[in-house]
Coordinates of C-alpha atoms in Angstrom, one line a residue:
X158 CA 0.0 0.0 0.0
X159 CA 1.1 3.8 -0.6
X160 CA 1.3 6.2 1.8
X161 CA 1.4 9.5 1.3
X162 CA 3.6 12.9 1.9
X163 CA 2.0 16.4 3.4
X164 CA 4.7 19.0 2.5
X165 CA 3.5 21.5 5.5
X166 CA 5.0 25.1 6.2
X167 CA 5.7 25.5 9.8
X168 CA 5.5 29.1 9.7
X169 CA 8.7 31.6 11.2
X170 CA 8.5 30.2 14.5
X171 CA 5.8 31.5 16.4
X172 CA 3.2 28.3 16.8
X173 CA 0.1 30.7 17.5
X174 CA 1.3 30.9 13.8
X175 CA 1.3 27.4 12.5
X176 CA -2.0 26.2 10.6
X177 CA -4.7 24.6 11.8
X178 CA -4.5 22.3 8.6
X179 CA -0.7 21.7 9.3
X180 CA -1.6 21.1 13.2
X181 CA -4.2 18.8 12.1
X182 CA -2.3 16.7 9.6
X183 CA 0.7 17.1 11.7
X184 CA -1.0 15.4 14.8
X185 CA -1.8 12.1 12.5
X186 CA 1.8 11.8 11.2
X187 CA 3.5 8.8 11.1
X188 CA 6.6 10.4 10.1
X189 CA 7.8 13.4 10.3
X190 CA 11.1 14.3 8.3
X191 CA 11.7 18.4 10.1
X192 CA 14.5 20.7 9.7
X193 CA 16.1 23.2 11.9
X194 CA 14.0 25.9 10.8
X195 CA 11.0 24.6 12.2
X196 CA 10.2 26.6 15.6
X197 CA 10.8 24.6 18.8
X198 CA 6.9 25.2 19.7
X199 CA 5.5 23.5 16.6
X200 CA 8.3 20.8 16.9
X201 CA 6.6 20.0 20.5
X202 CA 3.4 19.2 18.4
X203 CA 4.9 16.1 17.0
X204 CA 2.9 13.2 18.1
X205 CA 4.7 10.7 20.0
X206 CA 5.5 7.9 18.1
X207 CA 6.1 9.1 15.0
X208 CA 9.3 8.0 13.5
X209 CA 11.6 11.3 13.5
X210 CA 14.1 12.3 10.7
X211 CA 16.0 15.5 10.9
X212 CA 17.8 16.6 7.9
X213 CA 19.5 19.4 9.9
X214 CA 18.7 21.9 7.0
X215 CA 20.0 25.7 7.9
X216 CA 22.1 28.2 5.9
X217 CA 25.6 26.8 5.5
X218 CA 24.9 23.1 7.8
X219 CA 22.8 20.7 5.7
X220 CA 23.2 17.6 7.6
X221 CA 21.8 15.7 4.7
X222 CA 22.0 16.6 0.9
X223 CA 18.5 17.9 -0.8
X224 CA 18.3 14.2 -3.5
X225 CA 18.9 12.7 0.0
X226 CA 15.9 14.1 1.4
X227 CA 13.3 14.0 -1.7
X228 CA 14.5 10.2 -1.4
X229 CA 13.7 9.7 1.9
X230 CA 9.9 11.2 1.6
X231 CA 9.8 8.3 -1.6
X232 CA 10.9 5.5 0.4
X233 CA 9.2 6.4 3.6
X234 CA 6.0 7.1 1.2
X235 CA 6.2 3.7 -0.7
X236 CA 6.1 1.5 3.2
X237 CA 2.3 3.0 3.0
X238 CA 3.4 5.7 6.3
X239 CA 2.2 9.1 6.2
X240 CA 4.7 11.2 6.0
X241 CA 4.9 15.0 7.1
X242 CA 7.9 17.3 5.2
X243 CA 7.8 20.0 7.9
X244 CA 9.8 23.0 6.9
X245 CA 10.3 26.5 8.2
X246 CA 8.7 29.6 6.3
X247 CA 6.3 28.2 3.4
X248 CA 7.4 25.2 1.7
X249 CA 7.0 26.8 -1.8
X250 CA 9.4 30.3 -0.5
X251 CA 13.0 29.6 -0.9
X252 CA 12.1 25.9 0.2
X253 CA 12.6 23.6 -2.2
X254 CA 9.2 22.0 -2.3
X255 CA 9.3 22.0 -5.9
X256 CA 12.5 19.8 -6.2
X257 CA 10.4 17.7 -3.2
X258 CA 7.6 17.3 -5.4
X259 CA 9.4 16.5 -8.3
X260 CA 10.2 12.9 -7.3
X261 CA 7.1 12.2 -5.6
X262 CA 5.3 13.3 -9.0
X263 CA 7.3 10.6 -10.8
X264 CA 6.7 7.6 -9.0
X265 CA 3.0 8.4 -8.7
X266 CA 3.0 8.9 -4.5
X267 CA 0.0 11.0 -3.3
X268 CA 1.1 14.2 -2.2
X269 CA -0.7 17.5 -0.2
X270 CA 0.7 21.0 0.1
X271 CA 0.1 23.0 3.2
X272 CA 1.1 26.4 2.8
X273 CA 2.8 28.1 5.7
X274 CA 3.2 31.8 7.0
X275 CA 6.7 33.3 5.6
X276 CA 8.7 35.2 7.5
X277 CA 8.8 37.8 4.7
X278 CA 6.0 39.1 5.7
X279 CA 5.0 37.4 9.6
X280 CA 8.7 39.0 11.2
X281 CA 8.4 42.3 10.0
X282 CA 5.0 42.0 11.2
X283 CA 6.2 41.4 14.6
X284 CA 8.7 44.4 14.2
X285 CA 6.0 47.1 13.5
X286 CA 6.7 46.9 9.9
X287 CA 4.2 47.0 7.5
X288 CA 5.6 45.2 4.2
X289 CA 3.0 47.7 2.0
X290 CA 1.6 51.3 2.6
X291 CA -0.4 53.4 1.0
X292 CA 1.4 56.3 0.9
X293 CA 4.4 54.7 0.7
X294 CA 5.1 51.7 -1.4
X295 CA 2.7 49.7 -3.5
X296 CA 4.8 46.4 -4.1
X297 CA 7.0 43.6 -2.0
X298 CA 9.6 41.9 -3.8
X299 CA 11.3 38.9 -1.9
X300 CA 14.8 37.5 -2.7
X301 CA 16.3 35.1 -1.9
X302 CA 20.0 36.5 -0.1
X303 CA 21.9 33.3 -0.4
X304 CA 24.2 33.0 -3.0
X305 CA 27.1 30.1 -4.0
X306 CA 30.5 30.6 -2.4
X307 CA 32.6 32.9 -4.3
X308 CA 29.9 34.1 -7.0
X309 CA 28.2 37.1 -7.6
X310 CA 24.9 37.9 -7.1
X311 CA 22.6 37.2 -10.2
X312 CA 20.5 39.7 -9.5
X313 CA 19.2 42.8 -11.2
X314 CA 19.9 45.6 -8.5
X315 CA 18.9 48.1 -10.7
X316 CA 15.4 46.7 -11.6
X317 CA 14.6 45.9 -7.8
X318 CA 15.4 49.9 -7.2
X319 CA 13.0 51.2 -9.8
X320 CA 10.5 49.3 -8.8
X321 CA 10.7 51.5 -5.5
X322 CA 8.9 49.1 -3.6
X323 CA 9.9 47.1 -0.1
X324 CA 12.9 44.4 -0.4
X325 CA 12.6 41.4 1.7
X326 CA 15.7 39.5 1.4
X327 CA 15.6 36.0 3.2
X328 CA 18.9 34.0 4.1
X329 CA 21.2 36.7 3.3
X330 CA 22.8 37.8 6.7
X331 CA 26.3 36.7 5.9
X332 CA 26.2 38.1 2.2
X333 CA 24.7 42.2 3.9
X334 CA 27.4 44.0 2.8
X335 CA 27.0 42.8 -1.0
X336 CA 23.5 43.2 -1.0
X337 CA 23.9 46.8 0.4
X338 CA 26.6 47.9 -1.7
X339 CA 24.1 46.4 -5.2
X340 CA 21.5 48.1 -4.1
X341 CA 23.7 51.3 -3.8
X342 CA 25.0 50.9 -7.1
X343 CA 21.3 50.0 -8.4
X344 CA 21.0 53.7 -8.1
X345 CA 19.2 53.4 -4.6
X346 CA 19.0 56.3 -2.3
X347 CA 21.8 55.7 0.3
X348 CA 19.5 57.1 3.3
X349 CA 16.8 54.2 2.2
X350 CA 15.1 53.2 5.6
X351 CA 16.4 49.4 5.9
X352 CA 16.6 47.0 9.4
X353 CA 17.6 43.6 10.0
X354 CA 15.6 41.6 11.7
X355 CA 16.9 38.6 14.2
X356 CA 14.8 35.4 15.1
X357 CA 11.6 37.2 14.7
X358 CA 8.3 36.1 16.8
X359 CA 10.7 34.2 19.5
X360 CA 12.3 35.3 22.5
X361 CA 15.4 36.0 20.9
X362 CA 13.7 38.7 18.4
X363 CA 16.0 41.5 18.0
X364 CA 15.7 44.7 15.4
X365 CA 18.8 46.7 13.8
X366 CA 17.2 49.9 11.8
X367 CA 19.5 52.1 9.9
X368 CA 19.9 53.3 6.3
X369 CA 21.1 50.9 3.1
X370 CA 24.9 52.9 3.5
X371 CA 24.8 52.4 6.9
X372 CA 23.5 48.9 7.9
X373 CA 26.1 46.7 7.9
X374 CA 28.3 49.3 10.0
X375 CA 25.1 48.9 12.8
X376 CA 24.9 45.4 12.7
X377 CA 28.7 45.0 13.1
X378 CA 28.2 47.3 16.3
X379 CA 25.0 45.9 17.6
X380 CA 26.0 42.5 16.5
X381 CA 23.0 40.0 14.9
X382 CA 22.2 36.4 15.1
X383 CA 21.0 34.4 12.2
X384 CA 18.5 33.3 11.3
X385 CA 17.4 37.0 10.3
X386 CA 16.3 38.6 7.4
X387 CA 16.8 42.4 5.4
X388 CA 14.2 44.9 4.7
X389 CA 14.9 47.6 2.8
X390 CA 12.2 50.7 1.9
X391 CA 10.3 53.3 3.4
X392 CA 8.2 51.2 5.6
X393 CA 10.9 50.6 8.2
X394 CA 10.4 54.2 9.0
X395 CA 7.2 52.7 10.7
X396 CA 8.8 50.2 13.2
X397 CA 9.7 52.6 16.0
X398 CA 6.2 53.9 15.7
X399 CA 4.0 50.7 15.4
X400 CA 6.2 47.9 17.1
X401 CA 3.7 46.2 20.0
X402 CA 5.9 42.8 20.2
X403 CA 8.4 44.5 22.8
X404 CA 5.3 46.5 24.8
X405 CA 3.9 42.8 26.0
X406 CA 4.5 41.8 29.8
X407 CA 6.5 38.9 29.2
X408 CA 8.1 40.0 25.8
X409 CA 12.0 38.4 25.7
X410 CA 11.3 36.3 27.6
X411 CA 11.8 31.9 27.1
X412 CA 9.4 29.8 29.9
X413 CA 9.9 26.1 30.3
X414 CA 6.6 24.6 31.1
X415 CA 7.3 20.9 32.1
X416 CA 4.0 20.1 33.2
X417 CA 2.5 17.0 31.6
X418 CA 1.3 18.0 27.8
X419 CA -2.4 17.2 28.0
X420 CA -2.6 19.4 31.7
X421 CA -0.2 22.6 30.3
X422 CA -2.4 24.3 27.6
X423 CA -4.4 26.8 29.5
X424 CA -1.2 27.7 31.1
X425 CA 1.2 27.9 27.9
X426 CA -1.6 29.9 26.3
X427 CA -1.9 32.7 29.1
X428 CA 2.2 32.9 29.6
X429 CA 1.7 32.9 25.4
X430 CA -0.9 36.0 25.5
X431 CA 1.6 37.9 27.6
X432 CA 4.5 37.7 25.1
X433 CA 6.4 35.2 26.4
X434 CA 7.9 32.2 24.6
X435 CA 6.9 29.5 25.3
X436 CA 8.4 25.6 25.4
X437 CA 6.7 23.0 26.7
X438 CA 8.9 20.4 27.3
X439 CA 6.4 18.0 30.0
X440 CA 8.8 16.3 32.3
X441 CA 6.4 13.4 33.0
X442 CA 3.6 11.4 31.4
X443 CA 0.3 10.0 33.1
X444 CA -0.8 6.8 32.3
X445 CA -3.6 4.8 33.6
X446 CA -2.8 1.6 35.1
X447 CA -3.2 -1.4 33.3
X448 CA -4.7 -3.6 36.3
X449 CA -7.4 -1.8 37.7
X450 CA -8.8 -4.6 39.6
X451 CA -8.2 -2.9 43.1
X452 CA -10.2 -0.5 42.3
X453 CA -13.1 -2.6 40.7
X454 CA -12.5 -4.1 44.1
X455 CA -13.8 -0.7 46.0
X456 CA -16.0 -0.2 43.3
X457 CA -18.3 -3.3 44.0
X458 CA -18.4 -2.3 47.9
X459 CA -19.1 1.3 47.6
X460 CA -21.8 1.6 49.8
X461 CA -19.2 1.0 52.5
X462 CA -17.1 4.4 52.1
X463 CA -18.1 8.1 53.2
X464 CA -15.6 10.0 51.7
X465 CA -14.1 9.9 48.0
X466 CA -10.7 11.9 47.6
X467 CA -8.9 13.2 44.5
X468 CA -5.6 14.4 44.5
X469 CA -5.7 15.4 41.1
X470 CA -7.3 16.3 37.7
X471 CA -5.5 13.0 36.0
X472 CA -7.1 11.2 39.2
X473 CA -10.5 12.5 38.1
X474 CA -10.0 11.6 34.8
X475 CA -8.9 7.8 35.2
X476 CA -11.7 7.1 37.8
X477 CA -14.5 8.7 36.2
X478 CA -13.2 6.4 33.2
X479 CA -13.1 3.4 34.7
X480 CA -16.7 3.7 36.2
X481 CA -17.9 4.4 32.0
X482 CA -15.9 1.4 30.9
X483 CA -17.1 -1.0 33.5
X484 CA -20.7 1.0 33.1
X485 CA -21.1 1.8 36.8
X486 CA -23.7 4.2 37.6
X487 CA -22.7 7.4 38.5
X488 CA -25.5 7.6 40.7
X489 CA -24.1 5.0 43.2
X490 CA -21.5 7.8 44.3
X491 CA -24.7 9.9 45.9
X492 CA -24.0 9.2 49.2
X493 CA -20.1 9.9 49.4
X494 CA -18.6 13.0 50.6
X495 CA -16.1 14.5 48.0
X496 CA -12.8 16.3 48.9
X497 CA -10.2 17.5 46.2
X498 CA -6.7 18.9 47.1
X499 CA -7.0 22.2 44.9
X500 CA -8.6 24.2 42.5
X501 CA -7.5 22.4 39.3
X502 CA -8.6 18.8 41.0
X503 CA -12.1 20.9 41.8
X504 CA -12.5 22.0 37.8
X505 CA -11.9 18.2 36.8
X506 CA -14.8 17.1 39.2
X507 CA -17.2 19.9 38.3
X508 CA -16.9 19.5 35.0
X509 CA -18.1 15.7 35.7
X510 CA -21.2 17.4 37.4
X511 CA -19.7 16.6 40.9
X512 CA -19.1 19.3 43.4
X513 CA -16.6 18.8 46.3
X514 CA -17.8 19.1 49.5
X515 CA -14.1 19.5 51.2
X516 CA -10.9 21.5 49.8
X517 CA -7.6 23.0 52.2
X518 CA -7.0 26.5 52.3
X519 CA -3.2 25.2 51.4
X520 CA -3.8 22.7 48.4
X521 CA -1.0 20.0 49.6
X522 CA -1.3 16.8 50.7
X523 CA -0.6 17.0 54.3
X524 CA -3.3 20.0 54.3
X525 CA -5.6 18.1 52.8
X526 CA -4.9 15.0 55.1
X527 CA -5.2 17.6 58.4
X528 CA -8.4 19.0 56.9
X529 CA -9.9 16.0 56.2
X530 CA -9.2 14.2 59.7
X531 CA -11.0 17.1 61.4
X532 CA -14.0 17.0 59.2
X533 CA -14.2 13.1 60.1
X534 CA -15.8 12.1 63.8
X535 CA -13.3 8.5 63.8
X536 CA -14.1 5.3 62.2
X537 CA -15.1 7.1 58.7
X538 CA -13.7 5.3 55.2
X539 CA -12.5 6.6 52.5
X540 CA -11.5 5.6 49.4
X541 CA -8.1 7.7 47.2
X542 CA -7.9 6.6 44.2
X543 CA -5.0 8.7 42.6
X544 CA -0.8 8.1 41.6
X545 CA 1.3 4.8 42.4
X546 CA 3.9 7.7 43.6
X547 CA 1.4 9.7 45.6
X548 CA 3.2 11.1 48.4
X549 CA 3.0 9.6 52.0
X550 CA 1.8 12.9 53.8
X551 CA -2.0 12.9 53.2
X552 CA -2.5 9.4 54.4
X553 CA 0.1 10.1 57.5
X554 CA -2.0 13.1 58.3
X555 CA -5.1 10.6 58.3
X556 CA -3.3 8.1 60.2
X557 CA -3.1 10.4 63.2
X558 CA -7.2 10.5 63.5
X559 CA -7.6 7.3 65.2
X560 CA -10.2 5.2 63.5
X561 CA -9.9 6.5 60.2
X562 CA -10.2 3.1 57.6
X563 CA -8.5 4.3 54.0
X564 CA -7.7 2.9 50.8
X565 CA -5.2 4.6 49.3
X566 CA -5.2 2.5 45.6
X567 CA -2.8 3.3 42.8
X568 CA -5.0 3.8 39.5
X569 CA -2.3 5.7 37.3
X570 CA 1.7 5.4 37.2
X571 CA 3.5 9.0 36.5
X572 CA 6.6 8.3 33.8
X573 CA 9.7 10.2 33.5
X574 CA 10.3 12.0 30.0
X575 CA 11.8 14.0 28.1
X576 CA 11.6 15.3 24.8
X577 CA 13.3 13.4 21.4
X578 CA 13.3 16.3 19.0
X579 CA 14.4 19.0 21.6
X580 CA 17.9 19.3 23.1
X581 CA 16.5 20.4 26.7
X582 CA 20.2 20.0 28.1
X583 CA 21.5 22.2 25.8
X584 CA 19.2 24.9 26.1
X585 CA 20.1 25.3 29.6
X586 CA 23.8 25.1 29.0
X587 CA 23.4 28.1 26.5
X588 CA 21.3 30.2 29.0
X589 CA 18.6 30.1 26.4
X590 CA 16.1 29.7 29.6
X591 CA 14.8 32.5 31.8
X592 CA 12.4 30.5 34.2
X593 CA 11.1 27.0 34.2
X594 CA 7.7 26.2 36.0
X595 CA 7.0 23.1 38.0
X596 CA 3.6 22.1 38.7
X597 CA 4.6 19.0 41.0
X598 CA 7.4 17.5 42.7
X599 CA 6.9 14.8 40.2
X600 CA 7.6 17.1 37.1
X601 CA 11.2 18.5 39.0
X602 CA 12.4 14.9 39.4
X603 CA 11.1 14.2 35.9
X604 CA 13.4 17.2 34.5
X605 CA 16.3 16.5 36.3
X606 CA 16.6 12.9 34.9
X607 CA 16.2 15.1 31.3
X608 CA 18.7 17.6 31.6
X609 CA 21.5 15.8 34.0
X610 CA 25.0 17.4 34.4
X611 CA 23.6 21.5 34.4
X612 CA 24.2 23.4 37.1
X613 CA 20.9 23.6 38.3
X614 CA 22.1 26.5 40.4
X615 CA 21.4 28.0 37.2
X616 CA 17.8 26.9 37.0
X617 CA 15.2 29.4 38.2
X618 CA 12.4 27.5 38.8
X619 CA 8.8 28.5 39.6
X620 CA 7.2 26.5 41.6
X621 CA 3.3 26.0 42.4
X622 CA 3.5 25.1 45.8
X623 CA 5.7 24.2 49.0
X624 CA 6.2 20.6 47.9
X625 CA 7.4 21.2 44.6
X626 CA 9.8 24.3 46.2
X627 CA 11.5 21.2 48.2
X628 CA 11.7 18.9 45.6
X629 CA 13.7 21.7 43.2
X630 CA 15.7 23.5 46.7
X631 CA 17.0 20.0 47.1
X632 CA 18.5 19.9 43.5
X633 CA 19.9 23.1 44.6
X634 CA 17.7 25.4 42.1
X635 CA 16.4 29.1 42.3
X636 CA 13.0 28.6 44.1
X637 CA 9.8 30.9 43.9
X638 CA 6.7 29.6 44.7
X639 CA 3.4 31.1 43.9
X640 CA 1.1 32.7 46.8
X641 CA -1.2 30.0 46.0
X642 CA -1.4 26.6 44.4
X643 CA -3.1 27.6 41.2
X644 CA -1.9 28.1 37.4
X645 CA -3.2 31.7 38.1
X646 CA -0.9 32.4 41.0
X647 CA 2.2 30.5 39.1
X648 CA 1.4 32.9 35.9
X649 CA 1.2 35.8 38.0
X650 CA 4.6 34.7 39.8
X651 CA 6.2 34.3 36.6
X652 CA 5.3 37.6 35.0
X653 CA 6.2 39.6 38.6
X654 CA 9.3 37.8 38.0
X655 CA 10.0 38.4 34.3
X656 CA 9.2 42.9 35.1
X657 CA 11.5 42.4 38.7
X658 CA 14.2 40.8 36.2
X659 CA 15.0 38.3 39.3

């Protein structure tokens, strides 16, 4: 059977600006065959399992030749997989879809094309430049700024300058001086508006304005990292006036978010909405046990308990599936008192049209264990479904009610991981990192089997409550920890950080 290739455009690097056809397709890959263009937060979209094949493609490092690449889509293709050609920009802008296509066409393999923001137009965008204006320009022209090694330019300098519209010249950082110095012999006006503009819509984004005789002297003082791209015209005359990028809260600024992937959306969005960059890189994994017979076991004597506790939203999640599986009535949980440890636990029960009837004013377990005991007159039973590495302190804190009966039963195991197309280590090393944010004790153990050997003195680490705060001071991080245990209190730590610059 035939598979079939998806040649999608990740966009410049921002994934609020990937597709939602490319997120769709992408999330059904098979394979994914990625270069280094691709933006770290679309790269996190990857599904796991997909077989991963990075062709290492940036300006000047190809880790494998272009006929090695259109080969690899064919043979991957012919094994029936569906294959995903992810590539930075717009495949069809400068990158090389055609030449992709061209083999695929030949030996008959079905093929899709999802187009993909450019940075030609998304990074000045993000800059406060506005590729067209009325008043001043009425045309964009894009060229490409890479050129062979020791050739000249074959381009017509003079026929870009009479068009007198904007120049968007993509991969041409190393080759600024040449492209200046055409232009200038083009006949263009030497005090031409033109910027440079670094790693636009990440962190790192970073804007050099000057005029065409005087860029490359700027950039040599203010110094530039590529990948970046030229615009030259009168448009750049806007930037200073309508740039918004740098005017968010959190603007500059790169947040690990290491809570599990399926739990760290609504965060990652809000720290997203505030400028920030965002990562997610979840330290752990949930998965619901296998043998849930111990708790079919409680299950069949429910009658017996008066209290149900959840120490989680994943907790939630696995019981309330386990009672639809095995078709137990939901109805046969009327009698039982509820309690949750927090707020997010509290949302994962409500939205299951349960409403706790206990929650600490500290959302830990040992609060939660102290709270519960004094709500409980002795001989009570209750029933905690939650992790296999739950932590000891709740059900110590029950212990010292006398006559308490619990079952604490495992129902989900929490896995260590880290991420396969991310180099997590190395973005530490490189100070690439302003804060990570820890949602558990569980995710700071996970991360430190990720990234071992940093300095995790290094590591500033923003952390939801006091049991996560030991977990990263005994690793010998930076600790903050949020007022209180919610994502709202962590986001609002992290962006108090972020304006303090602590």
């Amino acid at each position: 059977m035939t598979g079939k290739v998806w040649l999608i455009g990740a966009g410049p690097s921002d994934p609020g600006l990937f597709t939602l056809k490319g997120k769709r397709v992408l999330e059904e890959a098979e394979v994914v065959v990625y270069d280094r263009l691709v933006g770290q937060g679309v790269l996190s979209m990857i599904p796991e399992g997909a077989k991963l094949i990075d062709v290492g493609k940036r300006a000047g490092n190809h880790t494998m030749p272009q006929e090695q690449i259109n080969e690899v889509l064919l043979s991957e293709a012919r094994q029936g997989k569906k294959v995903v050609r992810l590539k930075g920009g717009d495949p069809f802008l400068f990158g090389r879809g055609g030449e992709e296509l061209e083999l695929l066409v030949k030996n008959e393999i079905p093929y899709e094309i999802v187009p993909g923001v450019t940075s030609a137009l998304s990074v000045p965008a993000y800059n406060g430049i506005p590729v067209t204006h009325r008043d001043l320009c009425s045309s964009l022209h894009i060229i490409t700024g890479h050129k062979r090694k020791g050739e000249a330019y074959d381009i017509d300098f003079e026929a870009l300058v009479r068009t007198k519209g904007t120049l968007v010249f993509l991969m041409g950082v190393t080759a600024l001086k040449d492209i200046c110095d055409g232009l200038l012999k083009g006949g263009m006006n030497p005090k031409m508006p033109a910027a440079i503009l670094q790693k636009g819509t990440t962190s790192r984004q970073k804007r050099v304005l000057a005029t065409v005789d005087s860029l490359p002297q700027e950039v040599e003082r203010q110094g530039i990292e590529t990948p970046a791209i030229i615009v030259v015209g009168k448009v750049c005359s806007l930037a200073e006036q309508f740039s918004w990028c740098e005017k968010l809260p959190l603007f500059g600024k790169k947040i690990v978010v290491t809570r599990p992937k399926d739990l760290s959306s609504r965060m990652t969005e809000q720290l997203r909405k505030k400028g920030a960059e965002v990562l997610e890189l979840p330290a752990i994994r949930t998965e619901a046990c296998k043998d849930q017979s111990r708790l079919l076991e409680k299950l069949d004597s429910l009658e017996t308990y008066q209290w149900l506790v959840f120490t989680s939203p994943t907790g939630v999640k696995v019981f309330f599936e386990v009672m639809r599986r095995e078709r137990i009535d939901i109805r046969r949980l009327f009698h039982l008192k509820v309690a949750v440890i927090g707020e997010g636990t509290k949302k994962a029960l409500e939205e299951r049209g349960v409403y706790p009837d206990l929650m600490p004013s500290t959302y830990d377990g040992r609060t939660l264990g102290e709270t519960l005991a004094g709500a409980c007159k002795g001989g009570e039973k209750i029933l905690i479904p939650r992790a296999a590495l739950g932590t000891e302190e709740l059900i110590e804190a029950l212990h010292e009610k006398e006559g308490l009966i619990v079952d604490d039963v495992p129902t989900y195991d929490t896995i260590y991981e880290s991420s396969k197309v991310i180099d997590e280590k190395a973005e530490f090393l490189e100070d690439q990192i302003d804060y990570a944010v820890f949602t558990s004790a569980s995710t700071v153990r996970g991360f430190a089997g990720a990234v071992q050997g940093i300095d995790f003195s290094k590591v500033k680490a923003v952390c939801i409550g006091k049991q996560t705060k030991a977990a990263a001071d005994q690793l010998g991080m930076k600790t903050y920890v949020s007022q209180k245990a919610t994502i709202d209190s962590v986001i609002a730590l992290t962006e108090e950080l972020c304006q303090s610059k602590a």
